[in-house]
PDB file of C-alpha atoms in Angstrom:
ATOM      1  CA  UNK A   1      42.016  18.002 -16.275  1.00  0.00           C
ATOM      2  CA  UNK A   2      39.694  21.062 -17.066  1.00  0.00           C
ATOM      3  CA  UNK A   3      35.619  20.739 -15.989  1.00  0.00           C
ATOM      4  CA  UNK A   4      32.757  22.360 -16.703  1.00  0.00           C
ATOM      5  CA  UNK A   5      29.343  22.562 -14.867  1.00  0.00           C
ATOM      6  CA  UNK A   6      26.570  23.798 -17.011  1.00  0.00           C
ATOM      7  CA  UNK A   7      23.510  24.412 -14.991  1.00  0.00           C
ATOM      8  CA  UNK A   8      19.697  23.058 -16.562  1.00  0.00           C
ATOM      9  CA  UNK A   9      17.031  25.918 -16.096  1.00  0.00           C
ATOM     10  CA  UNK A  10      13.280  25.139 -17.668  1.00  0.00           C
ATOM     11  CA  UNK A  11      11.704  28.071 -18.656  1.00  0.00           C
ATOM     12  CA  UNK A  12       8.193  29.115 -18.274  1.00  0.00           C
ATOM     13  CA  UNK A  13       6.267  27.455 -21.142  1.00  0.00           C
ATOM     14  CA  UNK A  14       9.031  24.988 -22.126  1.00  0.00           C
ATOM     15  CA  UNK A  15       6.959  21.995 -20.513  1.00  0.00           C
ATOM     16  CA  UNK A  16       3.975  22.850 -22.832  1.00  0.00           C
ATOM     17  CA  UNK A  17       6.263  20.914 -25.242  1.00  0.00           C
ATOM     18  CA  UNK A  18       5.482  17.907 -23.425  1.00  0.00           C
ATOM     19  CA  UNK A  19       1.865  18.107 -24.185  1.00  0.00           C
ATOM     20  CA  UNK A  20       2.247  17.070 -27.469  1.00  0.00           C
ATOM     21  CA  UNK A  21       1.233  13.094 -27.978  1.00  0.00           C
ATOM     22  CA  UNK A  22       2.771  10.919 -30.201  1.00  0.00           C
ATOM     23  CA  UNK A  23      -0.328   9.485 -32.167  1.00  0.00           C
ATOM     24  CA  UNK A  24       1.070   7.042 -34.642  1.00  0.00           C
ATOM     25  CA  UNK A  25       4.764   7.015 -36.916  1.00  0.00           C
ATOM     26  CA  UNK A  26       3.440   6.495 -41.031  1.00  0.00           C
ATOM     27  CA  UNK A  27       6.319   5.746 -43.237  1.00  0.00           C
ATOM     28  CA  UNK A  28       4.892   5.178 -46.457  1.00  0.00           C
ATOM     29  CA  UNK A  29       5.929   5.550 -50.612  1.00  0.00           C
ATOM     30  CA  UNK A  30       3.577   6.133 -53.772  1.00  0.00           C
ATOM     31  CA  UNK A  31       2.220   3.617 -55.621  1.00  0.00           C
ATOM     32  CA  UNK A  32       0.167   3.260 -58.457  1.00  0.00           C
ATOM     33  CA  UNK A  33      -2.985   2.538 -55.789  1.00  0.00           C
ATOM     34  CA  UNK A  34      -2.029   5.592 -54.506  1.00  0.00           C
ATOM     35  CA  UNK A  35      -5.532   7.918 -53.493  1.00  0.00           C
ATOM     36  CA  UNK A  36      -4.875  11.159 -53.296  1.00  0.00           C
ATOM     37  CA  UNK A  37      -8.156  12.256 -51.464  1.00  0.00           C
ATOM     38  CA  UNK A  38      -8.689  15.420 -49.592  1.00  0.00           C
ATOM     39  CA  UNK A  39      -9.294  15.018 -45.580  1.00  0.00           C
ATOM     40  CA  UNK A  40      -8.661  16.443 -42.584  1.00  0.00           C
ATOM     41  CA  UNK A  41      -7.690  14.845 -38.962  1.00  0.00           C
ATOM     42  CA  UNK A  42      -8.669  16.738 -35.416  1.00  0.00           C
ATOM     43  CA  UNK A  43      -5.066  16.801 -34.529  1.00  0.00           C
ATOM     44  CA  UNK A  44      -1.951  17.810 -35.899  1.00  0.00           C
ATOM     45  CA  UNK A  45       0.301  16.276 -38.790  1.00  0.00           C
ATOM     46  CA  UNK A  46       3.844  16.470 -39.593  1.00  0.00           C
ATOM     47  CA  UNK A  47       4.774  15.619 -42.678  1.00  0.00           C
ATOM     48  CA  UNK A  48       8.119  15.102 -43.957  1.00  0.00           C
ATOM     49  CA  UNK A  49       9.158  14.368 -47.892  1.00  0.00           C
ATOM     50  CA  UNK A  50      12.351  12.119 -47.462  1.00  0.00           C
ATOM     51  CA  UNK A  51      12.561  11.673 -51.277  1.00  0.00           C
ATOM     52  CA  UNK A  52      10.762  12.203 -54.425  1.00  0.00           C
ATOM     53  CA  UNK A  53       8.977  15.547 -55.627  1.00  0.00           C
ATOM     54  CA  UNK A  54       5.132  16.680 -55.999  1.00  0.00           C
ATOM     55  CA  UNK A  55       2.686  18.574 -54.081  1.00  0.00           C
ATOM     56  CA  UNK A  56       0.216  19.552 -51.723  1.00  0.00           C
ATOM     57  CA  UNK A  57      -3.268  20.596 -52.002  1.00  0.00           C
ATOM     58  CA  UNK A  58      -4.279  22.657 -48.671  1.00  0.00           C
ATOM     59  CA  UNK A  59      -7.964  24.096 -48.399  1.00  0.00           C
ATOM     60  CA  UNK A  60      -8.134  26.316 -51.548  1.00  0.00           C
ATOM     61  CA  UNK A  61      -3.817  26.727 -51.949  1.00  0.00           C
ATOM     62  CA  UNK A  62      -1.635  24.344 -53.883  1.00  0.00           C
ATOM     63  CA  UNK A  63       2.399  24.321 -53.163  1.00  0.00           C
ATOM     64  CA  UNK A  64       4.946  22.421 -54.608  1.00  0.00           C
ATOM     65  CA  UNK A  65       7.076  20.119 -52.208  1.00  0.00           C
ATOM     66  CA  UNK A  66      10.728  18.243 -52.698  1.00  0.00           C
ATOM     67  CA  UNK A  67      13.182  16.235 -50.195  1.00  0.00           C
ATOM     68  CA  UNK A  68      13.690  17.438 -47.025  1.00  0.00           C
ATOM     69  CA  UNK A  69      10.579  19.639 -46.996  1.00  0.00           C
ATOM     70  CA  UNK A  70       8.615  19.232 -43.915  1.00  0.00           C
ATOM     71  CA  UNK A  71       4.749  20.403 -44.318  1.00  0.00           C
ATOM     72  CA  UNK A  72       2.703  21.099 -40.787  1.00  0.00           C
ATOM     73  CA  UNK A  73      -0.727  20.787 -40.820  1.00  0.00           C
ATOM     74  CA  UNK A  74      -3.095  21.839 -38.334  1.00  0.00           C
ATOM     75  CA  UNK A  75      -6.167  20.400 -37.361  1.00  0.00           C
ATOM     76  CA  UNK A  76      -9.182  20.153 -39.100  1.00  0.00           C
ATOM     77  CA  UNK A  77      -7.645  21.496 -42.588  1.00  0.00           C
ATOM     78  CA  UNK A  78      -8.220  19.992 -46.067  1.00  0.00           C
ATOM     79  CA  UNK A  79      -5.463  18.608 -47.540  1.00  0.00           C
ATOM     80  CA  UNK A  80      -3.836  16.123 -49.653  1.00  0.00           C
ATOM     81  CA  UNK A  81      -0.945  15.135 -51.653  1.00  0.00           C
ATOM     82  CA  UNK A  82      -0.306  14.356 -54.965  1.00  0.00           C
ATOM     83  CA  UNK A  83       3.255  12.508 -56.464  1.00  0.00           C
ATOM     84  CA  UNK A  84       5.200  13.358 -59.527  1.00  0.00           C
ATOM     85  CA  UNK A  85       5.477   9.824 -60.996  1.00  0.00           C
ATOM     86  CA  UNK A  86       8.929  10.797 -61.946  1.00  0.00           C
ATOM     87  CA  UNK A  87      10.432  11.105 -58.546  1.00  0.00           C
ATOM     88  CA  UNK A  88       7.270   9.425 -56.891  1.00  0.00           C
ATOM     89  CA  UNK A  89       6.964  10.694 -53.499  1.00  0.00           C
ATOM     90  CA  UNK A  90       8.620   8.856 -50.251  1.00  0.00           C
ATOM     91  CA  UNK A  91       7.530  10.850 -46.916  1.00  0.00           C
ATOM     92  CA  UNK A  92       7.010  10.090 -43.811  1.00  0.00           C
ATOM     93  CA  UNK A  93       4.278  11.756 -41.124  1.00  0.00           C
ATOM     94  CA  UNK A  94       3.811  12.192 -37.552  1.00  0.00           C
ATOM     95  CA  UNK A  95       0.228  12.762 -35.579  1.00  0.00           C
ATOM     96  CA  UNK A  96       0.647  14.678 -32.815  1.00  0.00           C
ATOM     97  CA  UNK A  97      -2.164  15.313 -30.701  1.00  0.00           C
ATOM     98  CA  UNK A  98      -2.553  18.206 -27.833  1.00  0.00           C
ATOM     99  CA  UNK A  99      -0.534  21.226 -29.644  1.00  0.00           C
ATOM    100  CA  UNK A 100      -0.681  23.406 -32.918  1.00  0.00           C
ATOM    101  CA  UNK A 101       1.481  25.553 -34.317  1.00  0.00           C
ATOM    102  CA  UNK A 102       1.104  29.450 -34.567  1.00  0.00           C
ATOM    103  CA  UNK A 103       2.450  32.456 -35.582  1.00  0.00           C
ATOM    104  CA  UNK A 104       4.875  34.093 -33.271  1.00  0.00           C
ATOM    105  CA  UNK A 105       1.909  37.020 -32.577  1.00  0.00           C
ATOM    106  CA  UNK A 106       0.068  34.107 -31.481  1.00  0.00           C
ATOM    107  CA  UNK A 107      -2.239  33.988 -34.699  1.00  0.00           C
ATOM    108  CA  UNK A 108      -3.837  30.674 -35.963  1.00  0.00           C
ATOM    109  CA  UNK A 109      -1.640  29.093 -38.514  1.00  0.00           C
ATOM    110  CA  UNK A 110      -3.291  26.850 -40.950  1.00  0.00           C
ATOM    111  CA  UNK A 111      -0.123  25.307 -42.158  1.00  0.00           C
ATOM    112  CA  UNK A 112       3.844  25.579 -42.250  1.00  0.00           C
ATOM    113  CA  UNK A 113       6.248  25.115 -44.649  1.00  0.00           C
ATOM    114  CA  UNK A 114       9.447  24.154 -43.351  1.00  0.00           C
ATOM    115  CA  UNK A 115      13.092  24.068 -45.666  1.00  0.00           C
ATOM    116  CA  UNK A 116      14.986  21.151 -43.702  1.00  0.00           C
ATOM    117  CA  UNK A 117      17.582  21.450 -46.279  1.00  0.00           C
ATOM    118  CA  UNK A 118      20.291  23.147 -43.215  1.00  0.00           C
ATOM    119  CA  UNK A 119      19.318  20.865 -40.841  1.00  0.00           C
ATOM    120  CA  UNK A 120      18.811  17.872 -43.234  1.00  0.00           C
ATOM    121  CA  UNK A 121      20.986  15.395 -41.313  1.00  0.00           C
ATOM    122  CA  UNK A 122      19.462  16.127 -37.607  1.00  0.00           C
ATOM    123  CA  UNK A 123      15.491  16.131 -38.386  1.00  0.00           C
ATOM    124  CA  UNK A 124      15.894  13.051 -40.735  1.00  0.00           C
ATOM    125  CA  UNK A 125      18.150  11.272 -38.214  1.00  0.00           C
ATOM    126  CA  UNK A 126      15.614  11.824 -35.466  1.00  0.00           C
ATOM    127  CA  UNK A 127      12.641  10.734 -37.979  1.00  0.00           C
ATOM    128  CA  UNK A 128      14.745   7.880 -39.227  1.00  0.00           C
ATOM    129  CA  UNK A 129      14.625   6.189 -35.837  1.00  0.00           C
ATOM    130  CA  UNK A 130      11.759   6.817 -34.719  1.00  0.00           C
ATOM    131  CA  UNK A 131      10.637   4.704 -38.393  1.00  0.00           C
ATOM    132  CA  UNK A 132      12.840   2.029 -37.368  1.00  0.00           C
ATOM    133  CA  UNK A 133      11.785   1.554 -33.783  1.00  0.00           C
ATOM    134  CA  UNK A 134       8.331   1.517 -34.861  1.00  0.00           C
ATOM    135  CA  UNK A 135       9.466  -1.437 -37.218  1.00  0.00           C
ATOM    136  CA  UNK A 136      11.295  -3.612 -35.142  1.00  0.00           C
ATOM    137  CA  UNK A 137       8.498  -3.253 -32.035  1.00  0.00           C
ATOM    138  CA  UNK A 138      11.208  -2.991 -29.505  1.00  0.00           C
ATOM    139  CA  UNK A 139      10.439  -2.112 -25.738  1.00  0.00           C
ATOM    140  CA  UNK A 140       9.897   1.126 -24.674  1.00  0.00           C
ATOM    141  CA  UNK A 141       9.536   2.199 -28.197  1.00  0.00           C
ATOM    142  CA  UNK A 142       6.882   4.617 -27.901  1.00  0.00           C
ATOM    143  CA  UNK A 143       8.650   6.324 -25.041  1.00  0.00           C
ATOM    144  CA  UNK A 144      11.132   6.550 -26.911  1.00  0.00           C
ATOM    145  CA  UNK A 145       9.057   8.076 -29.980  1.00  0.00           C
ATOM    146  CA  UNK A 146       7.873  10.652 -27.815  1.00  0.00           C
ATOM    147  CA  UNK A 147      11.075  11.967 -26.562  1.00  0.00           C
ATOM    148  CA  UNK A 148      12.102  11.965 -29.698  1.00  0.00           C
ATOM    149  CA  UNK A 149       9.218  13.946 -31.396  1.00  0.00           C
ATOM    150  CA  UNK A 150      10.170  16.484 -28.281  1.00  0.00           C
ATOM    151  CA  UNK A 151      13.779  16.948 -29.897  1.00  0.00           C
ATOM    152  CA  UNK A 152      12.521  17.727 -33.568  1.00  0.00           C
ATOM    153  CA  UNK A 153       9.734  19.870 -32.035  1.00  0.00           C
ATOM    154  CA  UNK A 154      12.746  22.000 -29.984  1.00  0.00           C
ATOM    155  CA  UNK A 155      14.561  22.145 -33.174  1.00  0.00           C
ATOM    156  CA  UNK A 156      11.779  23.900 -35.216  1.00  0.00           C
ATOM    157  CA  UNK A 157      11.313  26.010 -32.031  1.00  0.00           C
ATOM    158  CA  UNK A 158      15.002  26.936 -32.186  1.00  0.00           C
ATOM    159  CA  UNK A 159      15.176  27.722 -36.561  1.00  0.00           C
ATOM    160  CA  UNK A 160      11.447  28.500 -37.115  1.00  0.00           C
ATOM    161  CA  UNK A 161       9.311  31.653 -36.966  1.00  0.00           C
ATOM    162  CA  UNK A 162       6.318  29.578 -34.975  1.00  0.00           C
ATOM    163  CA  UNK A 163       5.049  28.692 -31.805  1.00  0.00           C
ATOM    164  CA  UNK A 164       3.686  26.029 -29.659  1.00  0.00           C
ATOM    165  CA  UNK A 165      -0.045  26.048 -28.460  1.00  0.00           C
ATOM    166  CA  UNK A 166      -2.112  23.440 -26.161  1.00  0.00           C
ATOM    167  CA  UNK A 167      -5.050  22.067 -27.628  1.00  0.00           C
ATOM    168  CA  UNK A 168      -7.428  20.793 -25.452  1.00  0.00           C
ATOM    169  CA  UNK A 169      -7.490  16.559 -25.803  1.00  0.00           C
ATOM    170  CA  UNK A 170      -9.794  14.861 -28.400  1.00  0.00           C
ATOM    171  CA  UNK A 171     -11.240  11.596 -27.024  1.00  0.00           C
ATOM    172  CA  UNK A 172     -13.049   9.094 -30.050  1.00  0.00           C
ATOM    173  CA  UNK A 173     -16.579   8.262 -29.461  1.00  0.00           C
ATOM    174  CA  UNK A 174     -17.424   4.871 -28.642  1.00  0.00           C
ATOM    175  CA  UNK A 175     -18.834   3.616 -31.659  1.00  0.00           C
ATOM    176  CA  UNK A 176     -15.454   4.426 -33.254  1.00  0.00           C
ATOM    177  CA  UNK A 177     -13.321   3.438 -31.070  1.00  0.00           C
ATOM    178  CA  UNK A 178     -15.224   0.156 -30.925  1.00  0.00           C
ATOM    179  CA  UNK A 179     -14.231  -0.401 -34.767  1.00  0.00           C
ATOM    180  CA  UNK A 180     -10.233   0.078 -33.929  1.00  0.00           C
ATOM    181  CA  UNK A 181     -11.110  -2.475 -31.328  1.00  0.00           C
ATOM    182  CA  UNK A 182     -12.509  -4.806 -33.109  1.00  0.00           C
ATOM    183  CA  UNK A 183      -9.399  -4.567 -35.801  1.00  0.00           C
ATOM    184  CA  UNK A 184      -6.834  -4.944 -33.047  1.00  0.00           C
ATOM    185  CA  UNK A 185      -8.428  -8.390 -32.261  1.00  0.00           C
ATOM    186  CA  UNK A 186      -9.579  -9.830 -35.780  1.00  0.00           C
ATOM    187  CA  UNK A 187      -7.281  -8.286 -38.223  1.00  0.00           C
ATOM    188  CA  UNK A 188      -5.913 -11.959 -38.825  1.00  0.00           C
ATOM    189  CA  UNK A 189      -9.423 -12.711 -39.691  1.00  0.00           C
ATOM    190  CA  UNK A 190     -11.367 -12.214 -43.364  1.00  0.00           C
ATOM    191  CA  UNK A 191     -12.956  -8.466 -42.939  1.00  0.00           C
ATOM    192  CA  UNK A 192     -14.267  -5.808 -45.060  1.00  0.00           C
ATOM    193  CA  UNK A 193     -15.723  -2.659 -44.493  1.00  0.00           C
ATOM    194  CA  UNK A 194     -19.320  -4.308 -44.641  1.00  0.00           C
ATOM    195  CA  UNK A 195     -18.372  -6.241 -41.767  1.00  0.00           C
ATOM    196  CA  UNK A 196     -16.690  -3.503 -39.947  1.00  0.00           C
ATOM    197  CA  UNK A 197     -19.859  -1.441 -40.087  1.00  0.00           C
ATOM    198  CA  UNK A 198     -22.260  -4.302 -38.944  1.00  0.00           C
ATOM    199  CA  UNK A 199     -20.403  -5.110 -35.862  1.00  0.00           C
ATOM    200  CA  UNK A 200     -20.457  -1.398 -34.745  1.00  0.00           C
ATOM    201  CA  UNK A 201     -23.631  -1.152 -36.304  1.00  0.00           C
ATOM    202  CA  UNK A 202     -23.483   1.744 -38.014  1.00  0.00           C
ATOM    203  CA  UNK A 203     -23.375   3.055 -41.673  1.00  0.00           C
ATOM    204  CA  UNK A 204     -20.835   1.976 -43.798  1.00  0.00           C
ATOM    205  CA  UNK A 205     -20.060   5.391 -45.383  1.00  0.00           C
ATOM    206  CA  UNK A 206     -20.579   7.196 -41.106  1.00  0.00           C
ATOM    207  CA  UNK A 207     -17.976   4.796 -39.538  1.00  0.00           C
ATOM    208  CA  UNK A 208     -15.157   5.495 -42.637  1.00  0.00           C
ATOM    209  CA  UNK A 209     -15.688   9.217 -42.717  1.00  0.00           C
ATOM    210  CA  UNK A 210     -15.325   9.238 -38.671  1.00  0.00           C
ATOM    211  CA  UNK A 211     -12.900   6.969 -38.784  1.00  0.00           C
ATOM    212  CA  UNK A 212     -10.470   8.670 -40.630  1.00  0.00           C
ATOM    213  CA  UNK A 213     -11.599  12.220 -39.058  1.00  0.00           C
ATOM    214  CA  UNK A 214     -10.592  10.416 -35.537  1.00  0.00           C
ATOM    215  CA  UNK A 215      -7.331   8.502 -36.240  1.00  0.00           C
ATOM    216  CA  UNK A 216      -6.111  10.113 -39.336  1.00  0.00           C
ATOM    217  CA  UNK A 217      -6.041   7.119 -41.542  1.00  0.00           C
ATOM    218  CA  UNK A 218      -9.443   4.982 -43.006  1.00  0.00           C
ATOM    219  CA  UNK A 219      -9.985   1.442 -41.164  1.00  0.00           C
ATOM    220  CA  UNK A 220      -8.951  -0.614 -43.939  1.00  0.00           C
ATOM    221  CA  UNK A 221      -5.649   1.335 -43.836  1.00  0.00           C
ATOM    222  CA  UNK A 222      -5.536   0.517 -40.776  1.00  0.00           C
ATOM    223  CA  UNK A 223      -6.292  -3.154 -40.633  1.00  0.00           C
ATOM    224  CA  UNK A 224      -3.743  -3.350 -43.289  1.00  0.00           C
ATOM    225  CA  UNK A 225      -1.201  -1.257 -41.130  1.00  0.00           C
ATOM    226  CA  UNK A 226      -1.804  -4.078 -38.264  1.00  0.00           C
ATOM    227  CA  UNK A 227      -1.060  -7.556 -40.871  1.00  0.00           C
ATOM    228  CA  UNK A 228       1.886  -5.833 -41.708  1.00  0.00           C
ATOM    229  CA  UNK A 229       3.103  -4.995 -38.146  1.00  0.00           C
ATOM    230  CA  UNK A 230       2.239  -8.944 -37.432  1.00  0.00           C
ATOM    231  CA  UNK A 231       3.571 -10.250 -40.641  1.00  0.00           C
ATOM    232  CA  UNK A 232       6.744  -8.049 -39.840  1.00  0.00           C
ATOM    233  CA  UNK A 233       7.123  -9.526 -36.391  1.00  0.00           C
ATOM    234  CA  UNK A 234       6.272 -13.264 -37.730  1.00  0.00           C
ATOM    235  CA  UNK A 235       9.318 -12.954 -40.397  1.00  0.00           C
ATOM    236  CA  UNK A 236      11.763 -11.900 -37.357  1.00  0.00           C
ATOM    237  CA  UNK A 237      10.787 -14.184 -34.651  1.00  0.00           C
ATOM    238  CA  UNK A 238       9.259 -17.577 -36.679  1.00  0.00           C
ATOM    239  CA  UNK A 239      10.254 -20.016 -39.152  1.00  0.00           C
ATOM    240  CA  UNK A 240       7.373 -19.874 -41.194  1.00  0.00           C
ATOM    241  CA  UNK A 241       7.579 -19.263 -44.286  1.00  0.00           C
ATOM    242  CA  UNK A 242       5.897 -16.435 -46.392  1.00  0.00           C
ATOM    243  CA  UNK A 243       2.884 -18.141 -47.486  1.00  0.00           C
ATOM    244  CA  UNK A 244       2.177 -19.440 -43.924  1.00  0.00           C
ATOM    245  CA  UNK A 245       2.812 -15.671 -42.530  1.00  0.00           C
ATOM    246  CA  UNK A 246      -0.163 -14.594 -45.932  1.00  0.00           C
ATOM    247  CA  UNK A 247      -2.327 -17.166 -44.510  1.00  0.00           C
ATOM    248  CA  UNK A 248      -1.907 -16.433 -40.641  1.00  0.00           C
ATOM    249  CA  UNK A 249      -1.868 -12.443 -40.892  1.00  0.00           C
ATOM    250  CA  UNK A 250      -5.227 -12.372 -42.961  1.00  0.00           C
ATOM    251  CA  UNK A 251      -3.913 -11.938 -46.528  1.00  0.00           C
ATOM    252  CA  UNK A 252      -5.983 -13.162 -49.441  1.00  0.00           C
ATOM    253  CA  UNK A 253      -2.914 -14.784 -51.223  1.00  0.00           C
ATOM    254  CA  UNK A 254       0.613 -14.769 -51.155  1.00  0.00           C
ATOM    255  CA  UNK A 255       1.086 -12.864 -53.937  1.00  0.00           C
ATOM    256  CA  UNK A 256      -1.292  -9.790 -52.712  1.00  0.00           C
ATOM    257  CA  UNK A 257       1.011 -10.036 -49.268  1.00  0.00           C
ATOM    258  CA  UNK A 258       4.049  -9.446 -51.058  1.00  0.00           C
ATOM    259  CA  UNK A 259       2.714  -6.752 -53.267  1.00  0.00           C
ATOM    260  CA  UNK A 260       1.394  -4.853 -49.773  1.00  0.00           C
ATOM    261  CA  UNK A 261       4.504  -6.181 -48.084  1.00  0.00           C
ATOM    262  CA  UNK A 262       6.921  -3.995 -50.850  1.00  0.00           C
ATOM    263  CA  UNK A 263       4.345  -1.416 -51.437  1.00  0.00           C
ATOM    264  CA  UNK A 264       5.093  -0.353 -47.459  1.00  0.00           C
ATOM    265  CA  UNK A 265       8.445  -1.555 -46.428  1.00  0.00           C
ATOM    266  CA  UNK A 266      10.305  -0.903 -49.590  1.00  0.00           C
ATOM    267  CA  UNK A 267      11.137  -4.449 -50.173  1.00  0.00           C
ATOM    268  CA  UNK A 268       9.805  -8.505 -50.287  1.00  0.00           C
ATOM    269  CA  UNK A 269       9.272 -10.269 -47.489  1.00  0.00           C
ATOM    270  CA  UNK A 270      11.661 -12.876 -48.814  1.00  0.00           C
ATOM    271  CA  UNK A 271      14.370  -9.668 -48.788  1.00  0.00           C
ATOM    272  CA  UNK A 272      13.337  -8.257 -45.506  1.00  0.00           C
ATOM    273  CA  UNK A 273      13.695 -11.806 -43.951  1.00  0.00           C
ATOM    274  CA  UNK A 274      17.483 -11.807 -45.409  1.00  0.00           C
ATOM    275  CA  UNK A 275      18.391  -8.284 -44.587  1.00  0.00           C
ATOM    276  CA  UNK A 276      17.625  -9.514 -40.796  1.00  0.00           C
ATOM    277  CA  UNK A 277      19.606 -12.358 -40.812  1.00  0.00           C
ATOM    278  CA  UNK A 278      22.394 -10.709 -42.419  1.00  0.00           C
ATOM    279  CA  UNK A 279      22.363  -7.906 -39.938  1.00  0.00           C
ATOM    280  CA  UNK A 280      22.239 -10.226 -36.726  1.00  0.00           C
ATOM    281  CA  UNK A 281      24.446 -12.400 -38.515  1.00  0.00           C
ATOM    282  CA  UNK A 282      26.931  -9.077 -38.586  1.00  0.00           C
ATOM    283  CA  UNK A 283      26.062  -8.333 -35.271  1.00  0.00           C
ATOM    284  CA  UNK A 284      27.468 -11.986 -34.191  1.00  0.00           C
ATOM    285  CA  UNK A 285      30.281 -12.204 -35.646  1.00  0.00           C
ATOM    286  CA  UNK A 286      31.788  -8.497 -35.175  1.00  0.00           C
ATOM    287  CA  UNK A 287      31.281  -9.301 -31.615  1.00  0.00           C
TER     288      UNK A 287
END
């Protein structure tokens, strides 16, 4: 029997990789709803095409992008992106808060471009999960996230002409973070933006622009980000069925939930009900 020891050493400036926070995990497909609006966020974005072709509009520059690009965005750049309705666009993005990305000379880099095509099988893997785990709400699943988005970030460390940089820590004001509040605990309720607004009391058009500058996606994204998660939870762990689930998460009709429902997820929530049963079901009976 043969061993081998092999020593762990940090380096100096390998921790700054743990500065980096995990803001949210968007897995998301186009749609013919689809707004392709410029903005920018005060942290930074990773976003990876899983499927699908089209491309991106960044300040002033246009590029085109395909599967298994991956696009980094700094903060506080214009950009958007725009599907071929072909091959409509199927990405997912990471916001990642603390760090930026620079040029090896230490130079500001407004954004990356990143061919994942060699390494197609260990960045989607690792993004993969971290879409599932955000799905299925599990415990410790934003630890879990975050170790993760350490192991992709090592991996364009180790392939990529770039480097890491600290950014100092954004905090949202309180009149913003007040709205997000106030969606975590009524999103099952009847709201619009109007409403939004008057119970921060502030302007309408002030709270969405801010909004969206602070957490990278508008409120009503966001409320409808939080039904989902709920409706996605009810459909695992209740009996209920769908139009119950419409009614409870704060869906207008049944019919609008299921057209959100596919839009995100891929598939009904009649389907996404089944594919669960079928998998525990699996799970059972190969044990």
């Amino acid at each position: 029997m043969s061993n081998r020891l092999y020593s762990v050493q940090m380096l100096p400036g390998d921790s700054d990789l743990l500065h980096g926070q995990l803001l949210y995990v968007t897995s998301a497909r186009y749609d013919t709803d689809w707004n392709s609006i410029p903005h920018t966020h005060y942290f930074t974005e990773l976003f990876f095409v899983r499927k699908g072709k089209g491309y991106f509009q960044m300040d002033s520059e246009t590029f085109d992008v395909q599967t298994d690009d991956l696009i980094l965005i700094s903060p506080n750049i214009a950009h958007t992106e725009h599907s071929s309705s072909s091959e409509p666009l199927e990405y997912i993005v990471l916001g990642v808060e603390g760090l930026t990305f620079t040029h090896p000379d230490g130079s500001p880099m407004t954004y990356g471009r990143v061919n994942c095509r060699n390494d197609h099988s260990s960045i989607r893997f690792y993004l993969d999960i971290m879409v599932r785990e955000m799905q299925q709400n599990k415990d410790y699943r934003d630890l879990l996230c975050q170790n993760l988005l350490n192991v992709i970030l090592i991996y364009l460390l180790r392939h990529e002409k770039l480097q890491i940089t600290i950014t100092p820590q954004f905090k949202a004001s309180k009149e913003i973070s007040a709205v997000k509040e106030y969606i975590d605990q009524y999103f099952k309720t009847s709201l619009n933006l109007d409403i939004l607004a008057d119970a921060a009391h502030l302007n309408k058009y002030y709270m969405v622009h801010h909004f969206t500058q602070t957490y990278g996606i508008s409120p009503i994204h966001y409320l409808l980000q939080k039904r989902l998660e709920e409706s996605k939870f009810l459909l695992r762990s209740t009996d209920y069925s769908i139009s119950q689930i419409a009614e409870i998460t704060g869906f207008s009709s049944i019919s609008y939930f299921s057209q959100r429902f596919k839009g995100s997820i891929g598939m009904t929530p009649q389907q996404y009900r089944k594919q669960l049963t079928q998998s525990e079901s699996a799970i059972f009976h190969g044990a």
